[in-house]
Tab-separated table of C-alpha atoms and ligand atoms in Angstrom:
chain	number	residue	atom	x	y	z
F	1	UNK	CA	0.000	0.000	0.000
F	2	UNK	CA	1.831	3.159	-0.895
F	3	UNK	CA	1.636	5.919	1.609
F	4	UNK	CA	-0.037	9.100	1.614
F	5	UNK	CA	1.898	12.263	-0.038
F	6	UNK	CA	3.512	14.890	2.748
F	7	UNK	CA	0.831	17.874	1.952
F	8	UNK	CA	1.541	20.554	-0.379
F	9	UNK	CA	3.767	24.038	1.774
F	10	UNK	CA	5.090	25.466	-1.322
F	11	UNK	CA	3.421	24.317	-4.481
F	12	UNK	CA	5.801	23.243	-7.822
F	13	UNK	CA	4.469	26.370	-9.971
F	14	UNK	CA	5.438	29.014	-6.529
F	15	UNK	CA	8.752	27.209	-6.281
F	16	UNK	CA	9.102	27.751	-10.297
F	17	UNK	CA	8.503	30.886	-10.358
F	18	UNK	CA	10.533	32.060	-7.204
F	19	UNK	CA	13.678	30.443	-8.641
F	20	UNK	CA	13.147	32.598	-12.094
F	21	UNK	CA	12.980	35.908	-9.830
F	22	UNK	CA	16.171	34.646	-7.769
F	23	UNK	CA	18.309	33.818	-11.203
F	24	UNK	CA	17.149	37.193	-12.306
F	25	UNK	CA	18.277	39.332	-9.415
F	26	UNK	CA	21.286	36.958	-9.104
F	27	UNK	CA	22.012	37.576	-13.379
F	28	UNK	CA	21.683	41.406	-12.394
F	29	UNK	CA	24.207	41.580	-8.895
F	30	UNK	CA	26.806	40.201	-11.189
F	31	UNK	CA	26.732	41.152	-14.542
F	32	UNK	CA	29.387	43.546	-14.412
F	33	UNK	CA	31.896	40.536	-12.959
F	34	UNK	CA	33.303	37.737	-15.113
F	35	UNK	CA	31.153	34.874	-13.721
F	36	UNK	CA	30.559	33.150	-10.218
F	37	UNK	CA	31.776	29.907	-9.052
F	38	UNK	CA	27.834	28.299	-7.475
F	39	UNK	CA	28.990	26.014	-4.678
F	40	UNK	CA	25.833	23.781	-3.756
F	41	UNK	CA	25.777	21.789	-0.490
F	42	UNK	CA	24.958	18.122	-0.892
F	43	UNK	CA	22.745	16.207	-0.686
F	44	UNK	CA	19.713	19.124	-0.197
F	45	UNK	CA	20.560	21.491	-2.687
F	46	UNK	CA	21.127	19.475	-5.813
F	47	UNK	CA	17.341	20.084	-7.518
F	48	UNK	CA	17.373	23.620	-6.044
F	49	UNK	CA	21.029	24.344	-7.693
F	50	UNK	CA	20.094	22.505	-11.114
F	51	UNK	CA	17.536	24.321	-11.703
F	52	UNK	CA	18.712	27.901	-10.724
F	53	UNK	CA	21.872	27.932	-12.508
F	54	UNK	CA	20.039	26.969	-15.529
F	55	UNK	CA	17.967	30.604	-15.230
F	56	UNK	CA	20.911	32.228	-14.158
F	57	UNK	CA	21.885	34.316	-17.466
F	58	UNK	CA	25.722	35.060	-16.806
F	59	UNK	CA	29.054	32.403	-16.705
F	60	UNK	CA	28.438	30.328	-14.182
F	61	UNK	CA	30.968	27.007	-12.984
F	62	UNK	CA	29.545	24.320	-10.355
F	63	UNK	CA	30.756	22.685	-7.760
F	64	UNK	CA	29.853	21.142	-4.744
F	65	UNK	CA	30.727	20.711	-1.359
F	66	UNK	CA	29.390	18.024	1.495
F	67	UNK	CA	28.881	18.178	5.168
F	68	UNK	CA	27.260	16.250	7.805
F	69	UNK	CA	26.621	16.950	11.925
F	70	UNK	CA	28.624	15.932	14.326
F	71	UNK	CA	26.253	12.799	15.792
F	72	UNK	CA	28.591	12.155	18.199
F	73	UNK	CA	27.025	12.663	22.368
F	74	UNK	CA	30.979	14.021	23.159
F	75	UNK	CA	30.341	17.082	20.731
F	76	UNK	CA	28.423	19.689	21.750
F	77	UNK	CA	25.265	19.909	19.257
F	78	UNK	CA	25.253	22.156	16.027
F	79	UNK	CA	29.136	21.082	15.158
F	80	UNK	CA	29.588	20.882	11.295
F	81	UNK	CA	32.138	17.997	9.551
F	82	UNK	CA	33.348	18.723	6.144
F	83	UNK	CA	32.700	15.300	4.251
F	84	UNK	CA	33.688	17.113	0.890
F	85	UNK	CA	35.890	19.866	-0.208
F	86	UNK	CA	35.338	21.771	-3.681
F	87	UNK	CA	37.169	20.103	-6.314
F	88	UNK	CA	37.988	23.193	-8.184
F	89	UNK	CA	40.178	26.736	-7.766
F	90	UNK	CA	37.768	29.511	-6.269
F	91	UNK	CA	41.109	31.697	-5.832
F	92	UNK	CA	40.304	34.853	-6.432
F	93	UNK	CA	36.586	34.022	-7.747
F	94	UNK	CA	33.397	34.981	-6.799
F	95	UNK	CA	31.317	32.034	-5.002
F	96	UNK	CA	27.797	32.195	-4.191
F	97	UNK	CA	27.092	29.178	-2.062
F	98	UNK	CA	23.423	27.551	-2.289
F	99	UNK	CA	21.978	25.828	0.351
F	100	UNK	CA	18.787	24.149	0.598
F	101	UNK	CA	17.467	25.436	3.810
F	102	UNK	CA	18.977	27.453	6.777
F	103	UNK	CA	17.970	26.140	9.854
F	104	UNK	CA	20.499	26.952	13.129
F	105	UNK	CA	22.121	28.624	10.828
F	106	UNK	CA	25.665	26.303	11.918
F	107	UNK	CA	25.689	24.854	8.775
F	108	UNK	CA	26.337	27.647	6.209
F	109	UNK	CA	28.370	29.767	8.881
F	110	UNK	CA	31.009	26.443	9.060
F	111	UNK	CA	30.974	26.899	5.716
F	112	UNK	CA	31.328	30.340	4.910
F	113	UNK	CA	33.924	30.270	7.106
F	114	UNK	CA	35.693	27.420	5.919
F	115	UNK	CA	35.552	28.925	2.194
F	116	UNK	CA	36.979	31.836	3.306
F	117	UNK	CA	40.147	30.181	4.168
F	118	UNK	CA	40.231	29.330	0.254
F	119	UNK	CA	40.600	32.889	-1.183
F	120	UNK	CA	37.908	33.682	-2.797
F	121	UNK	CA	37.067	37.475	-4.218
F	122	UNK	CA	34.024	37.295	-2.073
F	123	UNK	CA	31.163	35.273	-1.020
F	124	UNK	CA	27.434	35.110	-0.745
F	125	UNK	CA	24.830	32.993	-0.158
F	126	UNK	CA	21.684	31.508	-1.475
F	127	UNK	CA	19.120	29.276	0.931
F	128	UNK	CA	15.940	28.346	-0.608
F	129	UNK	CA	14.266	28.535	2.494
F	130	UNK	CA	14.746	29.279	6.089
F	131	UNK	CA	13.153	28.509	9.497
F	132	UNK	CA	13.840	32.457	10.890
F	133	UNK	CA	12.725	31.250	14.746
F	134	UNK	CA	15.176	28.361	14.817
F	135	UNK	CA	18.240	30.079	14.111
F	136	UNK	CA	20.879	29.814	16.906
F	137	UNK	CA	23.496	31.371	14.902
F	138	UNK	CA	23.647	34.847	12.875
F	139	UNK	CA	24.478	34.342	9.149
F	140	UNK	CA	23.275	36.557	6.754
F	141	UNK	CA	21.274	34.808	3.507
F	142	UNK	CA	22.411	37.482	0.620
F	143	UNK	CA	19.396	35.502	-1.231
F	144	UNK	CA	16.352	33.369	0.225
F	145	UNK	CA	13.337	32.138	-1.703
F	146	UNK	CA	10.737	31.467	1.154
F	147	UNK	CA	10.623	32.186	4.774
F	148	UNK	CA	8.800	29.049	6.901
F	149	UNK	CA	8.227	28.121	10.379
F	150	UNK	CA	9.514	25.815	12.700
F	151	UNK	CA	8.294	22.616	10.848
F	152	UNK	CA	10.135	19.310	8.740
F	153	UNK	CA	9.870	19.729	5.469
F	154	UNK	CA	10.365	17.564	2.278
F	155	UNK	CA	11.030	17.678	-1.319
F	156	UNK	CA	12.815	19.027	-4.046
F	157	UNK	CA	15.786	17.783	-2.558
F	158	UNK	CA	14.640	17.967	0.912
F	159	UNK	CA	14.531	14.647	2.488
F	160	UNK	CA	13.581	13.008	6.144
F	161	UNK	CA	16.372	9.887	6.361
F	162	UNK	CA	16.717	9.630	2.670
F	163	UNK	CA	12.686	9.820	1.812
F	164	UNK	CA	10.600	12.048	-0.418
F	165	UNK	CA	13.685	13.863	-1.572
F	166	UNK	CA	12.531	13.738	-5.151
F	167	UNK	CA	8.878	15.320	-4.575
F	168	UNK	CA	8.275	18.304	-6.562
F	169	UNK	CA	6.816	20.357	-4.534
F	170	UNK	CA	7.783	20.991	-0.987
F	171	UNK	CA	5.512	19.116	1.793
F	172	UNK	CA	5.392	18.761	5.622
F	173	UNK	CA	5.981	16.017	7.592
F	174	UNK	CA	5.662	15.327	10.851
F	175	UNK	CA	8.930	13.341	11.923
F	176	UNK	CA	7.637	11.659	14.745
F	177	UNK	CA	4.624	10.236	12.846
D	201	IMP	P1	21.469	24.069	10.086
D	201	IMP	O1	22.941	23.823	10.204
D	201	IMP	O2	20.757	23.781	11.399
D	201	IMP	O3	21.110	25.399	9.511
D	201	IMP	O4	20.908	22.913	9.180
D	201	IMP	C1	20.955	22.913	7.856
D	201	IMP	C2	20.766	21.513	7.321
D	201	IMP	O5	19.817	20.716	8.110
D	201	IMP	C3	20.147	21.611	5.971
D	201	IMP	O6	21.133	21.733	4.962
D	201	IMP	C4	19.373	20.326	5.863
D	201	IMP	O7	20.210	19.294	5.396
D	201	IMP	C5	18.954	20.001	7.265
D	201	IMP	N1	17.555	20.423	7.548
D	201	IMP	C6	17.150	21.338	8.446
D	201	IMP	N2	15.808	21.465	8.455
D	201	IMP	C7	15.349	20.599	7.515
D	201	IMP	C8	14.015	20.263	7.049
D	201	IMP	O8	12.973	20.794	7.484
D	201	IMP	N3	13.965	19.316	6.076
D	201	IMP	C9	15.057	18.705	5.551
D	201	IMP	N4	16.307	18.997	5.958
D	201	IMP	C10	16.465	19.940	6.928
């Protein structure tokens, strides 16, 4: 028996059509540079980072980067492990990092601090969404597609342990169903 889907938060058509505005204000910031380097943040952003830097309308190259929590009881919650690095040079480049969602906040902070320590010419960031009343942690989202609330949510790369991650729209869940 197949399960009921997670029901609709942001529908496919908003989520469209937000993306388009973001690649267009994006296209403007930078269309006096010679191209940014988009760094997306496995496994989340993927969808989210395919389909932006298809809109965007200046040189773009991709890379990606992966992180994971510290699980272990001896660290103290909200610590950040680099899994994987960038591949590529961002030396001297300008890197616009795209997350899925900002939640603490820990997560993009570790790594806008981290990809500092690489040289780039500067750095912003990009979070689809963000949960505003969890955040533990200032970091400043240069661009954000939706605001939500304090609530697990699924889709469009989004996943809870490894399901619904390929939904098209973005759902709720409640993880303790
Ligand atoms: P932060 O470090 O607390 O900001 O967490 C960011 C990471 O937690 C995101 O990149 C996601 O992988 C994960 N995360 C936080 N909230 C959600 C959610 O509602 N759904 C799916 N993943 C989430």
């Amino acid at each position: 028996m197949s399960e009921p889907s997670p029901p609709v938060l942001i529908s496919e058509s908003a989520i469209d059509a937000r993306v388009r505005e973001l690649a267009r204000e994006i296209s403007d910031d930078y269309s006096n540079g010679d191209g940014i380097v988009l760094i997306g943040v496995l496994k989340g952003a993927f969808i989210f980072l395919a389909d932006l830097s298809r809109r965007l309308t200046i040189p773009r190259t991709i890379e990606f980067i992966a992180v994971s929590s510290y699980e272990d009881s001896d660290v103290s919650s909200g610590a950040v492990r680099l899994v994987m690095d960038v591949r590529g040079n961002i030396e001297g480049r300008d890197v616009l990092i795209v997350e899925d969602i900002v939640d603490t906040g820990h997560t993009l902070s570790y790594l806008i601090g981290m990809l500092e320590s690489h040289g780039p010419a500067s750095i912003r960031t990009c979070a689809l969404l963000h949960k505003a009343e969890r955040a533990e942690v200032e970091v400043n989202i240069d661009y954000l597609g939706f605001g939500i609330g304090d609530e697990w949510v699924v889709g469009y790369g989004l996943d809870f342990v490894e399901k619904d991650r390929t939904l098209p729209y973005i759902g709720v869940i409640d993880p303790n169903d």
